[in-house]
Amino acid sequence: MNTSTEQKLEKIRAGRDLSVSDVCSIDELTVKDIELIFDLAREFKKSGTEKLTLLKGTTVFNAFFEDSTRTRSSFELAGKNLGADTINISGSNTSLKKGETMLDTTETLNALGAKALIVRTSKAGMPQFLAQHVRAAIISAGDGWHEHPSQALLDTFTITEKFGSLKGKNILITGDILHSRVAGSLMRAVLKLGGALRIAAPATFVPRGLEKVFPCKVFFDVEEALKGADVVYTLRVQEERGANGFIPTLREFSKAFGVSEKRFALANKDALLMHAGPVIRDIEVHSALVPHSRSMILTQVENGLAVRKALLWLLCDRCDKRVKDFQTL
Ligand code: CP
């Protein structure tokens, strides 16, 4: 017997499905896909951490070859709340260390009956490559400097929850754009959902020709960029990707681009402060702003659980359909 939550979720989902079987880039998703994910996430959010049976008997692997706190625990909890068997593997304890390729590792997990593989890797494009070779649904949990699609989905879900829609909203992303996969997915998602994109960063942190790929207004003065902003999305300096070589010092970066209470007051009165985490306090954002009444940092984490449940439920089912297609060939 389904719980009342499951009945509500089935009703929201009736007659609707994703157009994709993997989620490796925001580019692959249609607006309808995103609306379906958001509609389910709203219901999942109401259910909190209620134990459901939607993925009972399903195996999901979290394969994280780079460090993570939020994304890994969020996907793990999402799987467990849905009734799946979730298994975590990380770079330091796999046979990759013995020389096995990422594809052979992935095919091994696929052979163990995985319905979904959540992959975090330093190699841009690796999730798409793996998705071409295995039946399990591949969900990118971040690939190199490229994309982090589930982060952008939870970010835009959070903005939608607060403002109803992104249409016409000025979304400012500030900080280390160049090395940020969070920015890579968020820029795509903001534009797809009708937001107006602003970028504020030192010139060395702005990829050459950015405006041609992602229509946006680039500012080299964060105070100018903040005026009229509805969302202020701060990015940390990605030191693990060599970002320190692109700025004089972290202190200089913080002085010129760090978002303080005084600077945040330049944005619109109801503006949201956002950050994917981990926050490096007093560098990209001042410590006093982290618990601000309009800081969404922990709301983003909470919403991540709901959005990832929606993704897992939809994609594990897609995997079942893909297996059937394979069998009938
Ligand atoms: N936002 C994010 O990706 O955080 P983690 O690195 O902790 O997963």
PDB file of N, CA and C and ligand atoms in Angstrom, residues 64 66-73 120 141-142 148 151 154 181-182 233 236 275-278 308, ligand 1:
ATOM      1  N   PHE A  64      32.386   8.884  -5.816  1.00  0.00           N
ATOM      2  CA  PHE A  64      32.975  10.220  -5.669  1.00  0.00           C
ATOM      3  C   PHE A  64      34.497  10.114  -5.693  1.00  0.00           C
ATOM      4  N   GLU A  66      36.351  12.840  -5.995  1.00  0.00           N
ATOM      5  CA  GLU A  66      36.822  14.094  -5.406  1.00  0.00           C
ATOM      6  C   GLU A  66      36.044  14.293  -4.116  1.00  0.00           C
ATOM      7  N   ASP A  67      36.592  15.122  -3.226  1.00  0.00           N
ATOM      8  CA  ASP A  67      35.958  15.337  -1.916  1.00  0.00           C
ATOM      9  C   ASP A  67      34.577  15.977  -2.032  1.00  0.00           C
ATOM     10  N   SER A  68      33.743  15.683  -1.057  1.00  0.00           N
ATOM     11  CA  SER A  68      32.400  16.276  -1.014  1.00  0.00           C
ATOM     12  C   SER A  68      31.808  16.089   0.377  1.00  0.00           C
ATOM     13  N   THR A  69      31.064  17.063   0.827  1.00  0.00           N
ATOM     14  CA  THR A  69      30.250  16.895   2.044  1.00  0.00           C
ATOM     15  C   THR A  69      28.779  16.902   1.661  1.00  0.00           C
ATOM     16  N   ARG A  70      28.344  18.030   1.046  1.00  0.00           N
ATOM     17  CA  ARG A  70      26.931  18.230   0.765  1.00  0.00           C
ATOM     18  C   ARG A  70      26.375  17.255  -0.277  1.00  0.00           C
ATOM     19  N   THR A  71      27.032  17.211  -1.439  1.00  0.00           N
ATOM     20  CA  THR A  71      26.445  16.474  -2.570  1.00  0.00           C
ATOM     21  C   THR A  71      26.374  14.981  -2.267  1.00  0.00           C
ATOM     22  N   ARG A  72      27.465  14.450  -1.705  1.00  0.00           N
ATOM     23  CA  ARG A  72      27.484  13.000  -1.439  1.00  0.00           C
ATOM     24  C   ARG A  72      26.462  12.628  -0.377  1.00  0.00           C
ATOM     25  N   SER A  73      26.434  13.383   0.737  1.00  0.00           N
ATOM     26  CA  SER A  73      25.497  12.993   1.800  1.00  0.00           C
ATOM     27  C   SER A  73      24.054  13.224   1.356  1.00  0.00           C
ATOM     28  N   ARG A 120      31.292  11.952  -9.254  1.00  0.00           N
ATOM     29  CA  ARG A 120      32.061  13.200  -9.132  1.00  0.00           C
ATOM     30  C   ARG A 120      33.496  12.898  -9.533  1.00  0.00           C
ATOM     31  N   ALA A 141      27.866  14.599 -10.480  1.00  0.00           N
ATOM     32  CA  ALA A 141      27.884  15.337  -9.204  1.00  0.00           C
ATOM     33  C   ALA A 141      29.022  16.355  -9.254  1.00  0.00           C
ATOM     34  N   GLY A 142      29.433  16.715 -10.487  1.00  0.00           N
ATOM     35  CA  GLY A 142      30.504  17.675 -10.686  1.00  0.00           C
ATOM     36  C   GLY A 142      31.638  17.049 -11.453  1.00  0.00           C
ATOM     37  N   HIS A 148      27.987  21.106 -12.718  1.00  0.00           N
ATOM     38  CA  HIS A 148      27.493  20.478 -11.477  1.00  0.00           C
ATOM     39  C   HIS A 148      25.954  20.632 -11.544  1.00  0.00           C
ATOM     40  N   GLN A 151      23.428  20.768  -8.583  1.00  0.00           N
ATOM     41  CA  GLN A 151      23.578  21.999  -7.791  1.00  0.00           C
ATOM     42  C   GLN A 151      22.760  23.136  -8.429  1.00  0.00           C
ATOM     43  N   LEU A 154      19.048  22.644  -7.767  1.00  0.00           N
ATOM     44  CA  LEU A 154      18.596  23.013  -6.420  1.00  0.00           C
ATOM     45  C   LEU A 154      18.688  24.527  -6.226  1.00  0.00           C
ATOM     46  N   ARG A 181      32.547  24.814 -11.634  1.00  0.00           N
ATOM     47  CA  ARG A 181      31.510  24.007 -12.300  1.00  0.00           C
ATOM     48  C   ARG A 181      30.124  24.407 -11.802  1.00  0.00           C
ATOM     49  N   VAL A 182      30.076  24.974 -10.587  1.00  0.00           N
ATOM     50  CA  VAL A 182      28.793  25.489 -10.080  1.00  0.00           C
ATOM     51  C   VAL A 182      28.307  26.593 -11.017  1.00  0.00           C
ATOM     52  N   TYR A 233      24.892  35.529  -5.928  1.00  0.00           N
ATOM     53  CA  TYR A 233      25.423  34.166  -5.792  1.00  0.00           C
ATOM     54  C   TYR A 233      26.946  34.257  -5.723  1.00  0.00           C
ATOM     55  N   ARG A 236      33.345  30.551  -4.223  1.00  0.00           N
ATOM     56  CA  ARG A 236      34.644  30.554  -3.552  1.00  0.00           C
ATOM     57  C   ARG A 236      35.769  30.479  -4.591  1.00  0.00           C
ATOM     58  N   HIS A 275      25.016  30.597  -1.975  1.00  0.00           N
ATOM     59  CA  HIS A 275      26.375  30.027  -2.052  1.00  0.00           C
ATOM     60  C   HIS A 275      26.203  28.508  -2.071  1.00  0.00           C
ATOM     61  N   ALA A 276      26.958  27.845  -2.946  1.00  0.00           N
ATOM     62  CA  ALA A 276      26.835  26.381  -3.035  1.00  0.00           C
ATOM     63  C   ALA A 276      27.484  25.687  -1.843  1.00  0.00           C
ATOM     64  N   GLY A 277      28.424  26.394  -1.177  1.00  0.00           N
ATOM     65  CA  GLY A 277      29.212  25.752  -0.133  1.00  0.00           C
ATOM     66  C   GLY A 277      30.289  24.893  -0.766  1.00  0.00           C
ATOM     67  N   PRO A 278      31.391  24.625  -0.100  1.00  0.00           N
ATOM     68  CA  PRO A 278      31.717  25.175   1.215  1.00  0.00           C
ATOM     69  C   PRO A 278      32.059  26.668   1.152  1.00  0.00           C
ATOM     70  N   ARG A 308      17.228  16.095  -5.361  1.00  0.00           N
ATOM     71  CA  ARG A 308      17.958  14.856  -5.696  1.00  0.00           C
ATOM     72  C   ARG A 308      17.049  13.632  -5.578  1.00  0.00           C
TER      73      ARG A 308
HETATM   74  N1   CP B   1      28.107  22.332  -3.248  1.00  0.00           N
HETATM   75  C1   CP B   1      28.926  21.262  -3.247  1.00  0.00           C
HETATM   76  O1   CP B   1      29.155  20.637  -4.279  1.00  0.00           O
HETATM   77  O2   CP B   1      29.457  20.954  -2.029  1.00  0.00           O
HETATM   78  P1   CP B   1      30.300  19.640  -1.725  1.00  0.00           P
HETATM   79  O3   CP B   1      31.628  19.779  -2.431  1.00  0.00           O
HETATM   80  O4   CP B   1      30.438  19.641  -0.222  1.00  0.00           O
HETATM   81  O5   CP B   1      29.532  18.459  -2.233  1.00  0.00           O
END
